[in-house]
mmCIF file of C-alpha atoms in Angstrom:
data_model
loop_
_atom_site.group_PDB
_atom_site.id
_atom_site.type_symbol
_atom_site.label_atom_id
_atom_site.label_comp_id
_atom_site.label_asym_id
_atom_site.label_seq_id
_atom_site.Cartn_x
_atom_site.Cartn_y
_atom_site.Cartn_z
ATOM 1 C CA MET W 1 21.656 -102.422 -35.260
ATOM 2 C CA THR W 2 18.193 -103.742 -34.438
ATOM 3 C CA LEU W 3 17.313 -100.516 -32.610
ATOM 4 C CA ALA W 4 18.410 -98.467 -35.618
ATOM 5 C CA LEU W 5 16.153 -100.597 -37.822
ATOM 6 C CA ALA W 6 13.188 -100.143 -35.455
ATOM 7 C CA LEU W 7 13.681 -96.360 -35.279
ATOM 8 C CA THR W 8 14.021 -96.208 -39.065
ATOM 9 C CA VAL W 9 10.691 -98.010 -39.401
ATOM 10 C CA ILE W 10 9.025 -95.574 -36.982
ATOM 11 C CA ILE W 11 10.389 -92.442 -38.669
ATOM 12 C CA GLY W 12 9.700 -93.825 -42.134
ATOM 13 C CA LEU W 13 6.072 -94.590 -41.279
ATOM 14 C CA LEU W 14 5.633 -91.106 -39.776
ATOM 15 C CA VAL W 15 7.044 -89.489 -42.923
ATOM 16 C CA LEU W 16 4.553 -91.509 -44.991
ATOM 17 C CA GLY W 17 1.716 -90.079 -42.899
ATOM 18 C CA THR W 18 1.000 -93.182 -40.822
ATOM 19 C CA PRO W 19 -0.694 -92.474 -37.458
ATOM 20 C CA LEU W 20 1.779 -92.231 -34.582
ATOM 21 C CA ILE W 21 0.401 -95.231 -32.694
ATOM 22 C CA VAL W 22 0.742 -97.464 -35.790
ATOM 23 C CA ALA W 23 4.298 -96.222 -36.394
ATOM 24 C CA MET W 24 5.362 -96.921 -32.802
ATOM 25 C CA ALA W 25 3.680 -100.337 -32.732
ATOM 26 C CA GLY W 26 5.418 -101.157 -36.015
ATOM 27 C CA GLY W 27 8.798 -100.270 -34.543
ATOM 28 C CA VAL W 28 8.134 -102.404 -31.467
ATOM 29 C CA ALA W 29 7.018 -105.334 -33.641
ATOM 30 C CA VAL W 30 10.132 -105.099 -35.833
ATOM 31 C CA TYR W 31 12.443 -105.031 -32.795
ATOM 32 C CA ALA W 32 10.684 -107.956 -31.122
ATOM 33 C CA THR W 33 10.707 -110.032 -34.305
ATOM 34 C CA VAL W 34 14.378 -109.476 -35.111
ATOM 35 C CA GLU W 35 15.528 -109.951 -31.497
ATOM 36 C CA GLY W 36 13.231 -112.923 -30.923
ATOM 37 C CA SER W 37 11.906 -111.528 -27.638
ATOM 38 C CA TRP W 38 8.699 -112.725 -25.977
ATOM 39 C CA MET W 39 5.886 -111.001 -27.871
ATOM 40 C CA LEU W 40 3.236 -111.331 -25.150
ATOM 41 C CA GLN W 41 5.129 -108.987 -22.828
ATOM 42 C CA TYR W 42 4.331 -105.983 -25.029
ATOM 43 C CA PRO W 43 0.508 -106.098 -24.767
ATOM 44 C CA GLN W 44 0.931 -106.431 -21.004
ATOM 45 C CA GLN W 45 3.180 -103.353 -20.961
ATOM 46 C CA VAL W 46 0.603 -101.429 -23.016
ATOM 47 C CA SER W 47 -2.085 -102.341 -20.482
ATOM 48 C CA ASP W 48 0.137 -101.443 -17.508
ATOM 49 C CA GLY W 49 1.047 -98.127 -19.125
ATOM 50 C CA MET W 50 -2.589 -97.068 -19.223
ATOM 51 C CA GLY W 51 -3.243 -98.144 -15.622
ATOM 52 C CA SER W 52 -1.680 -95.200 -13.770
ATOM 53 C CA PHE W 53 -3.995 -93.479 -11.266
ATOM 54 C CA VAL W 54 -2.750 -90.064 -12.380
ATOM 55 C CA LEU W 55 -3.974 -90.765 -15.918
ATOM 56 C CA LEU W 56 -7.557 -90.865 -14.623
ATOM 57 C CA ALA W 57 -7.379 -87.075 -14.734
ATOM 58 C CA MET W 58 -6.829 -87.133 -18.507
ATOM 59 C CA PRO W 59 -10.348 -88.091 -19.721
ATOM 60 C CA LEU W 60 -11.918 -85.774 -17.150
ATOM 61 C CA PHE W 61 -9.966 -82.688 -18.235
ATOM 62 C CA ILE W 62 -10.432 -83.589 -21.903
ATOM 63 C CA LEU W 63 -14.208 -83.750 -21.373
ATOM 64 C CA ALA W 64 -14.206 -80.453 -19.453
ATOM 65 C CA GLY W 65 -12.278 -78.809 -22.292
ATOM 66 C CA VAL W 66 -14.613 -80.167 -24.981
ATOM 67 C CA VAL W 67 -17.659 -78.970 -23.041
ATOM 68 C CA MET W 68 -16.186 -75.477 -22.676
ATOM 69 C CA ASN W 69 -15.343 -75.358 -26.374
ATOM 70 C CA THR W 70 -18.864 -76.390 -27.331
ATOM 71 C CA GLY W 71 -20.624 -74.377 -24.632
ATOM 72 C CA GLY W 72 -19.539 -70.956 -25.906
ATOM 73 C CA ILE W 73 -17.249 -70.152 -23.003
ATOM 74 C CA ALA W 74 -14.433 -69.215 -25.409
ATOM 75 C CA ASP W 75 -16.497 -66.385 -26.899
ATOM 76 C CA ARG W 76 -17.006 -64.746 -23.500
ATOM 77 C CA VAL W 77 -13.336 -65.113 -22.603
ATOM 78 C CA PHE W 78 -12.446 -63.560 -25.950
ATOM 79 C CA ALA W 79 -14.711 -60.564 -25.292
ATOM 80 C CA PHE W 80 -13.081 -59.972 -21.903
ATOM 81 C CA ALA W 81 -9.557 -60.235 -23.360
ATOM 82 C CA ARG W 82 -10.493 -57.778 -26.116
ATOM 83 C CA SER W 83 -11.795 -55.226 -23.611
ATOM 84 C CA LEU W 84 -8.477 -55.435 -21.730
ATOM 85 C CA PHE W 85 -5.929 -55.589 -24.545
ATOM 86 C CA GLY W 86 -7.729 -54.558 -27.729
ATOM 87 C CA SER W 87 -6.430 -50.988 -27.480
ATOM 88 C CA LEU W 88 -2.747 -52.064 -27.494
ATOM 89 C CA PRO W 89 -0.663 -52.006 -30.701
ATOM 90 C CA GLY W 90 -1.743 -55.013 -32.741
ATOM 91 C CA GLY W 91 -5.047 -55.155 -30.868
ATOM 92 C CA LEU W 92 -6.577 -58.409 -32.131
ATOM 93 C CA ALA W 93 -3.206 -60.181 -32.134
ATOM 94 C CA GLN W 94 -2.737 -59.108 -28.496
ATOM 95 C CA VAL W 95 -6.208 -60.445 -27.757
ATOM 96 C CA ASP W 96 -5.246 -63.702 -29.436
ATOM 97 C CA VAL W 97 -2.268 -64.164 -27.109
ATOM 98 C CA SER W 98 -4.103 -63.109 -23.935
ATOM 99 C CA THR W 99 -7.113 -65.294 -24.754
ATOM 100 C CA SER W 100 -4.747 -68.266 -24.899
ATOM 101 C CA LEU W 101 -3.623 -67.442 -21.362
ATOM 102 C CA PHE W 102 -7.186 -67.281 -20.055
ATOM 103 C CA PHE W 103 -8.829 -69.994 -22.134
ATOM 104 C CA GLY W 104 -5.806 -72.251 -22.589
ATOM 105 C CA GLY W 105 -5.613 -72.578 -18.820
ATOM 106 C CA MET W 106 -9.104 -74.034 -18.869
ATOM 107 C CA VAL W 107 -8.671 -76.624 -21.609
ATOM 108 C CA GLY W 108 -4.988 -77.390 -21.040
ATOM 109 C CA THR W 109 -3.935 -78.455 -24.545
ATOM 110 C CA SER W 110 -2.570 -76.540 -27.523
ATOM 111 C CA VAL W 111 -4.809 -78.098 -30.155
ATOM 112 C CA ALA W 112 -7.942 -77.602 -28.035
ATOM 113 C CA ASP W 113 -6.983 -73.952 -27.540
ATOM 114 C CA LEU W 114 -6.557 -73.605 -31.304
ATOM 115 C CA ALA W 115 -9.961 -75.142 -31.945
ATOM 116 C CA GLY W 116 -11.614 -72.895 -29.393
ATOM 117 C CA THR W 117 -10.030 -69.539 -30.250
ATOM 118 C CA GLY W 118 -8.531 -69.913 -33.725
ATOM 119 C CA SER W 119 -11.826 -70.369 -35.515
ATOM 120 C CA THR W 120 -12.995 -67.056 -34.031
ATOM 121 C CA LEU W 121 -9.838 -64.951 -34.009
ATOM 122 C CA ILE W 122 -8.090 -65.872 -37.256
ATOM 123 C CA PRO W 123 -11.005 -64.818 -39.526
ATOM 124 C CA GLN W 124 -11.403 -61.569 -37.544
ATOM 125 C CA MET W 125 -7.708 -60.770 -37.821
ATOM 126 C CA LYS W 126 -7.825 -61.361 -41.578
ATOM 127 C CA ARG W 127 -10.805 -59.003 -41.913
ATOM 128 C CA HIS W 128 -8.909 -56.276 -40.030
ATOM 129 C CA GLY W 129 -5.921 -56.385 -42.389
ATOM 130 C CA TYR W 130 -3.553 -58.852 -40.740
ATOM 131 C CA PRO W 131 -1.832 -61.187 -43.247
ATOM 132 C CA ALA W 132 -3.378 -64.660 -43.044
ATOM 133 C CA PRO W 133 -0.031 -66.438 -42.356
ATOM 134 C CA TYR W 134 0.686 -63.995 -39.517
ATOM 135 C CA ALA W 135 -2.764 -64.510 -37.986
ATOM 136 C CA ALA W 136 -2.222 -68.267 -38.074
ATOM 137 C CA ALA W 137 1.303 -67.949 -36.634
ATOM 138 C CA VAL W 138 0.141 -65.833 -33.684
ATOM 139 C CA THR W 139 -2.615 -68.316 -32.900
ATOM 140 C CA ALA W 140 -0.352 -71.365 -33.245
ATOM 141 C CA SER W 141 2.407 -70.001 -30.998
ATOM 142 C CA SER W 142 0.102 -68.496 -28.376
ATOM 143 C CA SER W 143 -1.718 -71.833 -28.076
ATOM 144 C CA GLY W 144 1.493 -73.118 -26.480
ATOM 145 C CA ILE W 145 0.654 -71.091 -23.377
ATOM 146 C CA GLY W 146 -2.184 -73.460 -22.467
ATOM 147 C CA PRO W 147 -0.041 -76.508 -21.593
ATOM 148 C CA LEU W 148 1.847 -74.412 -19.020
ATOM 149 C CA ILE W 149 -1.300 -73.277 -17.200
ATOM 150 C CA PRO W 150 -3.332 -75.796 -15.154
ATOM 151 C CA PRO W 151 -4.998 -78.037 -16.074
ATOM 152 C CA SER W 152 -2.375 -79.317 -18.491
ATOM 153 C CA SER W 153 -2.502 -82.617 -20.374
ATOM 154 C CA PRO W 154 1.284 -82.754 -20.966
ATOM 155 C CA MET W 155 1.867 -82.305 -17.233
ATOM 156 C CA ILE W 156 -0.541 -85.144 -16.492
ATOM 157 C CA LEU W 157 1.451 -87.368 -18.837
ATOM 158 C CA TYR W 158 4.738 -86.240 -17.256
ATOM 159 C CA ALA W 159 3.444 -86.936 -13.744
ATOM 160 C CA ALA W 160 2.355 -90.426 -14.818
ATOM 161 C CA ALA W 161 5.730 -91.121 -16.458
ATOM 162 C CA THR W 162 7.928 -89.853 -13.610
ATOM 163 C CA GLY W 163 5.851 -90.124 -10.435
ATOM 164 C CA THR W 164 6.119 -86.367 -9.813
ATOM 165 C CA SER W 165 3.314 -84.673 -7.888
ATOM 166 C CA LEU W 166 0.748 -83.430 -10.411
ATOM 167 C CA GLY W 167 -0.402 -80.629 -8.110
ATOM 168 C CA THR W 168 3.158 -79.333 -7.828
ATOM 169 C CA LEU W 169 3.575 -79.464 -11.603
ATOM 170 C CA PHE W 170 0.358 -77.514 -12.115
ATOM 171 C CA PHE W 171 1.643 -74.660 -9.957
ATOM 172 C CA ALA W 172 5.153 -74.842 -11.440
ATOM 173 C CA GLY W 173 3.930 -73.900 -14.908
ATOM 174 C CA VAL W 174 2.035 -70.739 -13.906
ATOM 175 C CA VAL W 175 4.941 -68.256 -13.766
ATOM 176 C CA PRO W 176 6.628 -69.493 -16.984
ATOM 177 C CA GLY W 177 3.215 -69.401 -18.680
ATOM 178 C CA ILE W 178 2.699 -65.763 -17.700
ATOM 179 C CA ILE W 179 6.245 -64.881 -18.807
ATOM 180 C CA LEU W 180 5.663 -66.539 -22.189
ATOM 181 C CA THR W 181 2.437 -64.551 -22.559
ATOM 182 C CA VAL W 182 4.188 -61.240 -21.861
ATOM 183 C CA VAL W 183 7.081 -62.002 -24.228
ATOM 184 C CA LEU W 184 4.744 -62.976 -27.081
ATOM 185 C CA MET W 185 2.687 -59.808 -26.508
ATOM 186 C CA ILE W 186 5.878 -57.727 -26.735
ATOM 187 C CA VAL W 187 6.748 -59.397 -30.055
ATOM 188 C CA VAL W 188 3.227 -58.661 -31.338
ATOM 189 C CA GLY W 189 3.490 -55.020 -30.242
ATOM 190 C CA VAL W 190 6.829 -54.492 -31.983
ATOM 191 C CA GLN W 191 5.632 -56.088 -35.223
ATOM 192 C CA ALA W 192 2.325 -54.203 -35.203
ATOM 193 C CA HIS W 193 4.074 -50.868 -34.650
ATOM 194 C CA ARG W 194 6.570 -51.593 -37.441
ATOM 195 C CA ASN W 195 3.958 -52.725 -39.993
ATOM 196 C CA GLY W 196 1.056 -50.494 -39.012
ATOM 197 C CA TRP W 197 -1.197 -53.422 -38.165
ATOM 198 C CA GLY W 198 -4.109 -53.141 -35.782
ATOM 199 C CA GLU W 199 -7.516 -51.567 -35.456
ATOM 200 C CA LYS W 200 -8.311 -48.418 -33.486
ATOM 201 C CA THR W 201 -10.202 -49.205 -30.300
ATOM 202 C CA ARG W 202 -10.529 -47.316 -27.045
ATOM 203 C CA PHE W 203 -9.957 -48.749 -23.583
ATOM 204 C CA ARG W 204 -13.090 -48.385 -21.430
ATOM 205 C CA TRP W 205 -13.356 -49.514 -17.849
ATOM 206 C CA THR W 206 -17.102 -49.935 -18.264
ATOM 207 C CA GLU W 207 -16.535 -52.439 -21.074
ATOM 208 C CA VAL W 208 -13.965 -54.302 -18.980
ATOM 209 C CA GLY W 209 -16.446 -54.543 -16.124
ATOM 210 C CA ARG W 210 -19.289 -55.664 -18.389
ATOM 211 C CA THR W 211 -17.289 -58.404 -20.111
ATOM 212 C CA LEU W 212 -15.753 -59.536 -16.835
ATOM 213 C CA TRP W 213 -19.224 -59.923 -15.325
ATOM 214 C CA SER W 214 -20.386 -61.834 -18.415
ATOM 215 C CA SER W 215 -17.386 -64.183 -18.369
ATOM 216 C CA ALA W 216 -16.906 -64.504 -14.593
ATOM 217 C CA ALA W 217 -18.470 -67.964 -14.442
ATOM 218 C CA ALA W 218 -16.135 -69.127 -17.235
ATOM 219 C CA PHE W 219 -13.065 -68.544 -15.044
ATOM 220 C CA GLY W 220 -14.382 -70.866 -12.367
ATOM 221 C CA VAL W 221 -12.584 -73.946 -13.720
ATOM 222 C CA PRO W 222 -8.969 -72.799 -13.099
ATOM 223 C CA VAL W 223 -10.030 -71.099 -9.857
ATOM 224 C CA ILE W 224 -11.638 -74.307 -8.590
ATOM 225 C CA ILE W 225 -8.575 -76.351 -9.517
ATOM 226 C CA LEU W 226 -5.986 -74.011 -8.007
ATOM 227 C CA LEU W 227 -7.933 -73.225 -4.830
ATOM 228 C CA GLY W 228 -8.896 -76.855 -4.328
ATOM 229 C CA LEU W 229 -5.299 -78.018 -4.659
ATOM 230 C CA THR W 230 -3.971 -75.203 -2.456
ATOM 231 C CA LEU W 231 -6.494 -75.860 0.313
ATOM 232 C CA GLY W 232 -6.157 -79.631 0.012
ATOM 233 C CA VAL W 233 -9.856 -80.111 -0.747
ATOM 234 C CA PHE W 234 -9.205 -82.658 -3.489
ATOM 235 C CA THR W 235 -6.448 -84.328 -5.458
ATOM 236 C CA PRO W 236 -5.579 -83.243 -9.024
ATOM 237 C CA THR W 237 -7.464 -86.259 -10.363
ATOM 238 C CA GLU W 238 -10.548 -85.427 -8.312
ATOM 239 C CA SER W 239 -10.318 -81.812 -9.497
ATOM 240 C CA GLY W 240 -10.944 -83.091 -13.028
ATOM 241 C CA ALA W 241 -14.321 -84.457 -11.936
ATOM 242 C CA PHE W 242 -15.191 -81.121 -10.332
ATOM 243 C CA ALA W 243 -14.132 -79.340 -13.531
ATOM 244 C CA VAL W 244 -16.456 -81.523 -15.650
ATOM 245 C CA VAL W 245 -19.469 -80.942 -13.415
ATOM 246 C CA TYR W 246 -18.783 -77.214 -13.248
ATOM 247 C CA ALA W 247 -18.270 -76.852 -17.023
ATOM 248 C CA ILE W 248 -21.548 -78.685 -17.758
ATOM 249 C CA ALA W 249 -23.466 -76.689 -15.147
ATOM 250 C CA VAL W 250 -22.179 -73.321 -16.394
ATOM 251 C CA SER W 251 -22.704 -74.128 -20.080
ATOM 252 C CA ALA W 252 -26.145 -75.685 -19.603
ATOM 253 C CA PHE W 253 -27.729 -73.582 -16.863
ATOM 254 C CA VAL W 254 -25.843 -70.254 -16.712
ATOM 255 C CA TYR W 255 -25.116 -69.615 -20.392
ATOM 256 C CA ARG W 256 -27.863 -71.978 -21.663
ATOM 257 C CA SER W 257 -25.708 -72.970 -24.625
ATOM 258 C CA LEU W 258 -25.417 -76.733 -23.989
ATOM 259 C CA GLY W 259 -28.364 -79.004 -24.679
ATOM 260 C CA VAL W 260 -28.690 -82.782 -24.468
ATOM 261 C CA ARG W 261 -27.598 -83.331 -28.094
ATOM 262 C CA LYS W 262 -24.540 -81.108 -27.734
ATOM 263 C CA LEU W 263 -23.623 -82.845 -24.470
ATOM 264 C CA TYR W 264 -23.865 -86.227 -26.203
ATOM 265 C CA ARG W 265 -21.529 -85.022 -28.963
ATOM 266 C CA CYS W 266 -19.129 -83.736 -26.287
ATOM 267 C CA LEU W 267 -19.101 -87.144 -24.594
ATOM 268 C CA VAL W 268 -18.419 -88.922 -27.891
ATOM 269 C CA GLU W 269 -15.640 -86.491 -28.880
ATOM 270 C CA ALA W 270 -14.010 -86.724 -25.443
ATOM 271 C CA ALA W 271 -14.163 -90.530 -25.555
ATOM 272 C CA VAL W 272 -12.484 -90.622 -28.982
ATOM 273 C CA LEU W 273 -9.755 -88.162 -27.942
ATOM 274 C CA THR W 274 -9.148 -90.034 -24.690
ATOM 275 C CA GLY W 275 -8.892 -93.339 -26.526
ATOM 276 C CA GLU W 276 -6.329 -91.918 -28.937
ATOM 277 C CA VAL W 277 -4.173 -90.430 -26.169
ATOM 278 C CA MET W 278 -4.354 -93.444 -23.857
ATOM 279 C CA LEU W 279 -3.465 -95.905 -26.624
ATOM 280 C CA ILE W 280 -0.449 -93.784 -27.518
ATOM 281 C CA VAL W 281 0.549 -93.697 -23.842
ATOM 282 C CA GLY W 282 0.271 -97.492 -23.586
ATOM 283 C CA VAL W 283 2.232 -98.188 -26.769
ATOM 284 C CA SER W 284 4.820 -95.623 -25.643
ATOM 285 C CA VAL W 285 5.469 -97.709 -22.539
ATOM 286 C CA ALA W 286 6.149 -100.739 -24.741
ATOM 287 C CA LEU W 287 8.420 -98.625 -26.954
ATOM 288 C CA GLY W 288 10.201 -97.369 -23.844
ATOM 289 C CA ALA W 289 10.833 -100.965 -22.798
ATOM 290 C CA VAL W 290 12.315 -101.686 -26.221
ATOM 291 C CA LEU W 291 14.579 -98.642 -25.988
ATOM 292 C CA ALA W 292 15.679 -99.692 -22.493
ATOM 293 C CA MET W 293 16.474 -103.243 -23.640
ATOM 294 C CA ALA W 294 18.484 -101.794 -26.521
ATOM 295 C CA GLY W 295 20.493 -99.716 -24.044
ATOM 296 C CA LEU W 296 19.480 -96.298 -25.388
ATOM 297 C CA PRO W 297 19.033 -94.628 -21.944
ATOM 298 C CA ALA W 298 22.489 -95.823 -20.870
ATOM 299 C CA ALA W 299 23.985 -94.643 -24.161
ATOM 300 C CA LEU W 300 22.351 -91.236 -23.695
ATOM 301 C CA ALA W 301 23.743 -91.004 -20.163
ATOM 302 C CA ASP W 302 27.235 -91.840 -21.436
ATOM 303 C CA LEU W 303 26.887 -89.275 -24.226
ATOM 304 C CA ALA W 304 25.754 -86.586 -21.797
ATOM 305 C CA THR W 305 28.647 -87.403 -19.460
ATOM 306 C CA ALA W 306 31.103 -87.123 -22.342
ATOM 307 C CA ILE W 307 29.672 -83.842 -23.625
ATOM 308 C CA VAL W 308 28.917 -81.967 -20.409
ATOM 309 C CA PRO W 309 31.954 -79.963 -19.255
ATOM 310 C CA GLY W 310 32.787 -80.354 -15.603
ATOM 311 C CA ASP W 311 29.783 -82.638 -15.035
ATOM 312 C CA THR W 312 27.537 -79.609 -14.333
ATOM 313 C CA GLN W 313 23.817 -80.094 -13.766
ATOM 314 C CA LEU W 314 22.964 -77.275 -16.183
ATOM 315 C CA GLY W 315 24.964 -79.078 -18.865
ATOM 316 C CA TYR W 316 22.866 -82.195 -18.393
ATOM 317 C CA VAL W 317 19.693 -80.084 -18.557
ATOM 318 C CA VAL W 318 20.842 -78.564 -21.868
ATOM 319 C CA VAL W 319 21.686 -81.950 -23.417
ATOM 320 C CA LEU W 320 18.414 -83.569 -22.330
ATOM 321 C CA THR W 321 16.406 -80.556 -23.486
ATOM 322 C CA LEU W 322 17.998 -80.632 -26.934
ATOM 323 C CA VAL W 323 17.172 -84.333 -27.221
ATOM 324 C CA ALA W 324 13.574 -83.616 -26.180
ATOM 325 C CA ILE W 325 13.186 -80.769 -28.690
ATOM 326 C CA VAL W 326 14.480 -82.905 -31.563
ATOM 327 C CA ALA W 327 12.157 -85.752 -30.550
ATOM 328 C CA GLY W 328 9.282 -83.259 -30.194
ATOM 329 C CA MET W 329 9.617 -82.412 -33.875
ATOM 330 C CA LEU W 330 8.590 -86.005 -34.663
ATOM 331 C CA PHE W 331 6.366 -87.253 -31.844
ATOM 332 C CA ASP W 332 3.060 -85.806 -30.641
ATOM 333 C CA PRO W 333 2.424 -86.488 -27.800
ATOM 334 C CA LEU W 334 6.111 -86.402 -26.904
ATOM 335 C CA ILE W 335 6.283 -87.063 -23.165
ATOM 336 C CA PRO W 336 5.203 -90.739 -23.034
ATOM 337 C CA VAL W 337 7.718 -91.520 -25.782
ATOM 338 C CA ILE W 338 10.766 -89.584 -24.566
ATOM 339 C CA MET W 339 10.599 -89.729 -20.750
ATOM 340 C CA PRO W 340 11.506 -93.446 -20.445
ATOM 341 C CA VAL W 341 14.712 -92.516 -22.305
ATOM 342 C CA LEU W 342 15.492 -89.296 -20.414
ATOM 343 C CA LEU W 343 14.393 -90.307 -16.903
ATOM 344 C CA PRO W 344 17.444 -92.423 -15.913
ATOM 345 C CA THR W 345 19.882 -89.663 -16.911
ATOM 346 C CA MET W 346 17.722 -87.015 -15.233
ATOM 347 C CA LEU W 347 17.741 -88.958 -11.945
ATOM 348 C CA GLN W 348 21.466 -89.728 -12.214
ATOM 349 C CA ALA W 349 22.272 -86.029 -12.683
ATOM 350 C CA GLY W 350 20.062 -85.024 -9.732
ATOM 351 C CA ILE W 351 17.873 -82.708 -11.816
ATOM 352 C CA ASP W 352 14.757 -81.414 -10.036
ATOM 353 C CA PRO W 353 11.864 -83.324 -11.680
ATOM 354 C CA VAL W 354 9.497 -80.383 -11.178
ATOM 355 C CA HIS W 355 11.868 -77.963 -12.890
ATOM 356 C CA PHE W 356 12.498 -80.416 -15.712
ATOM 357 C CA GLY W 357 8.762 -81.022 -16.037
ATOM 358 C CA VAL W 358 8.238 -77.397 -17.048
ATOM 359 C CA ILE W 359 11.194 -77.636 -19.444
ATOM 360 C CA ILE W 360 9.833 -80.764 -21.123
ATOM 361 C CA VAL W 361 6.399 -79.155 -21.519
ATOM 362 C CA MET W 362 8.042 -76.192 -23.237
ATOM 363 C CA ALA W 363 9.876 -78.666 -25.482
ATOM 364 C CA VAL W 364 6.447 -80.053 -26.375
ATOM 365 C CA VAL W 365 5.256 -76.528 -27.202
ATOM 366 C CA ILE W 366 8.271 -75.890 -29.444
ATOM 367 C CA GLY W 367 7.843 -79.250 -31.180
ATOM 368 C CA GLN W 368 4.222 -78.450 -32.033
ATOM 369 C CA VAL W 369 5.297 -75.453 -34.138
ATOM 370 C CA THR W 370 8.433 -77.008 -35.669
ATOM 371 C CA PRO W 371 8.492 -79.277 -38.770
ATOM 372 C CA PRO W 372 8.162 -81.998 -39.794
ATOM 373 C CA VAL W 373 5.030 -82.640 -37.666
ATOM 374 C CA ALA W 374 4.229 -79.093 -36.388
ATOM 375 C CA MET W 375 0.661 -80.021 -35.435
ATOM 376 C CA SER W 376 -0.305 -76.550 -34.179
ATOM 377 C CA LEU W 377 1.003 -74.848 -37.328
ATOM 378 C CA VAL W 378 -0.883 -77.287 -39.557
ATOM 379 C CA VAL W 379 -4.181 -76.783 -37.695
ATOM 380 C CA ALA W 380 -3.797 -72.981 -37.697
ATOM 381 C CA ALA W 381 -2.917 -72.993 -41.412
ATOM 382 C CA LYS W 382 -6.066 -74.977 -42.184
ATOM 383 C CA ILE W 383 -8.220 -72.503 -40.251
ATOM 384 C CA ALA W 384 -6.540 -69.558 -42.019
ATOM 385 C CA LYS W 385 -6.711 -71.365 -45.406
ATOM 386 C CA VAL W 386 -3.043 -70.730 -46.214
ATOM 387 C CA ASP W 387 0.023 -72.860 -46.885
ATOM 388 C CA ALA W 388 1.704 -74.214 -43.737
ATOM 389 C CA TRP W 389 5.153 -73.144 -45.004
ATOM 390 C CA GLN W 390 3.984 -69.507 -45.127
ATOM 391 C CA VAL W 391 2.820 -69.842 -41.540
ATOM 392 C CA LEU W 392 6.195 -71.349 -40.620
ATOM 393 C CA ARG W 393 8.039 -68.286 -41.957
ATOM 394 C CA ALA W 394 5.667 -65.876 -40.201
ATOM 395 C CA ASN W 395 6.087 -67.837 -36.986
ATOM 396 C CA THR W 396 9.891 -67.421 -36.780
ATOM 397 C CA PRO W 397 9.854 -64.425 -34.354
ATOM 398 C CA PHE W 398 7.404 -66.205 -32.058
ATOM 399 C CA LEU W 399 9.441 -69.405 -32.129
ATOM 400 C CA LEU W 400 12.589 -67.479 -31.182
ATOM 401 C CA ALA W 401 10.671 -65.778 -28.357
ATOM 402 C CA THR W 402 9.488 -69.162 -27.036
ATOM 403 C CA VAL W 403 13.048 -70.515 -27.161
ATOM 404 C CA LEU W 404 14.184 -67.434 -25.211
ATOM 405 C CA VAL W 405 11.661 -68.165 -22.451
ATOM 406 C CA LEU W 406 12.810 -71.799 -22.410
ATOM 407 C CA VAL W 407 16.415 -70.661 -21.935
ATOM 408 C CA LEU W 408 15.328 -68.397 -19.057
ATOM 409 C CA VAL W 409 13.538 -71.301 -17.363
ATOM 410 C CA MET W 410 16.616 -73.495 -17.812
ATOM 411 C CA LEU W 411 18.968 -70.849 -16.369
ATOM 412 C CA PHE W 412 16.684 -69.858 -13.477
ATOM 413 C CA PRO W 413 14.968 -72.921 -11.974
ATOM 414 C CA SER W 414 13.214 -70.713 -9.409
ATOM 415 C CA LEU W 415 10.887 -69.492 -12.172
ATOM 416 C CA SER W 416 9.238 -72.899 -12.004
ATOM 417 C CA THR W 417 9.890 -73.915 -8.397
ATOM 418 C CA TRP W 418 9.122 -70.639 -6.581
ATOM 419 C CA LEU W 419 5.315 -70.753 -6.653
ATOM 420 C CA PRO W 420 5.009 -74.406 -5.538
ATOM 421 C CA SER W 421 7.409 -73.724 -2.665
ATOM 422 C CA VAL W 422 5.464 -70.629 -1.571
ATOM 423 C CA LEU W 423 2.211 -72.605 -1.595
ATOM 424 C CA GLY W 424 3.806 -75.446 0.338
ATOM 425 C CA GLU W 425 3.568 -78.022 -2.444
ATOM 426 C CA PRO W 426 6.008 -80.961 -2.021
#
């Protein structure tokens, strides 16, 4: 009864537009007050939750992403993507999706990808005759590619919550990320052919070579991370420091687009974003403790056991994924909130944590384009200056395509585990 009251408080505050951290802290406070538990344990849990070594990578990758956004790297990546895919049906929409693969893998978060590419691509798509809701929908859904490609903030949070190797998780998301890119590009091609959308451009190898040369330095961040992890030069956390130094050096000295004032603004923005994320992570640990004391993980395990036919591992994966998707519609970030609930059942069922890590990241992606929160849809709608509900309707084919890729990853675990095993990751 007390847990139901606490969850009602959290959901009610979220519906009223209260920040997530305030809503979660309110739920924890209500539970502790009604149950009469020791209040001082919760601040200690918040502090412990932010003390994971893996989480040191978070502020570093956030800073690297902010620097690349500000330093004009996105524009060069966009030009290269347009030279490669601009001649396909739905040219600019194809470029939108492919840019998310290239650039999203550098910044590692959906919202950062939206900020970097949406402000450039959505206005261009509108000028070339694409409906504004469609332009926003393409950008919102394609931004979900970024969290699957290293570096990835959701994977950092998952590694901190479960103790899974972050390097292994980084590699595990590559193949599903590429598959999601291809599927979304197919959807764009079909829609463009049916509606006559797209501008006439010619494919030229000379233009590909020119834009590749211009943007070559921009691709150094993912290359440094992947090669460094493969060769064992540094840990995933240390790779974040390399990424920051490289992003500043390229933006300031190669492209000459990052001065002292811009760098200062980048540092301030990264500090604010890091503070927001880390506080949510800490409060999520306290909320997880409340849920554990209330017996929610055990209840979920009993429910999964009762529902799953024949006690199959795939059945457990389906049940846990559905729970994560529903929770992802409310919580952003999702992983610090939901993993304390799902982890006991996941371990009991013997589910591969690397495989499930990719699944949970895709649940995050789906949650970011699904009401009532739908953060990516809201941001894209603001950039496109249209109503979010129009974007939601236009996004339906892309949402179904993303769910299809999620089902494929669930049915074929090797899609996520093959590359780490080939590269010898534990």
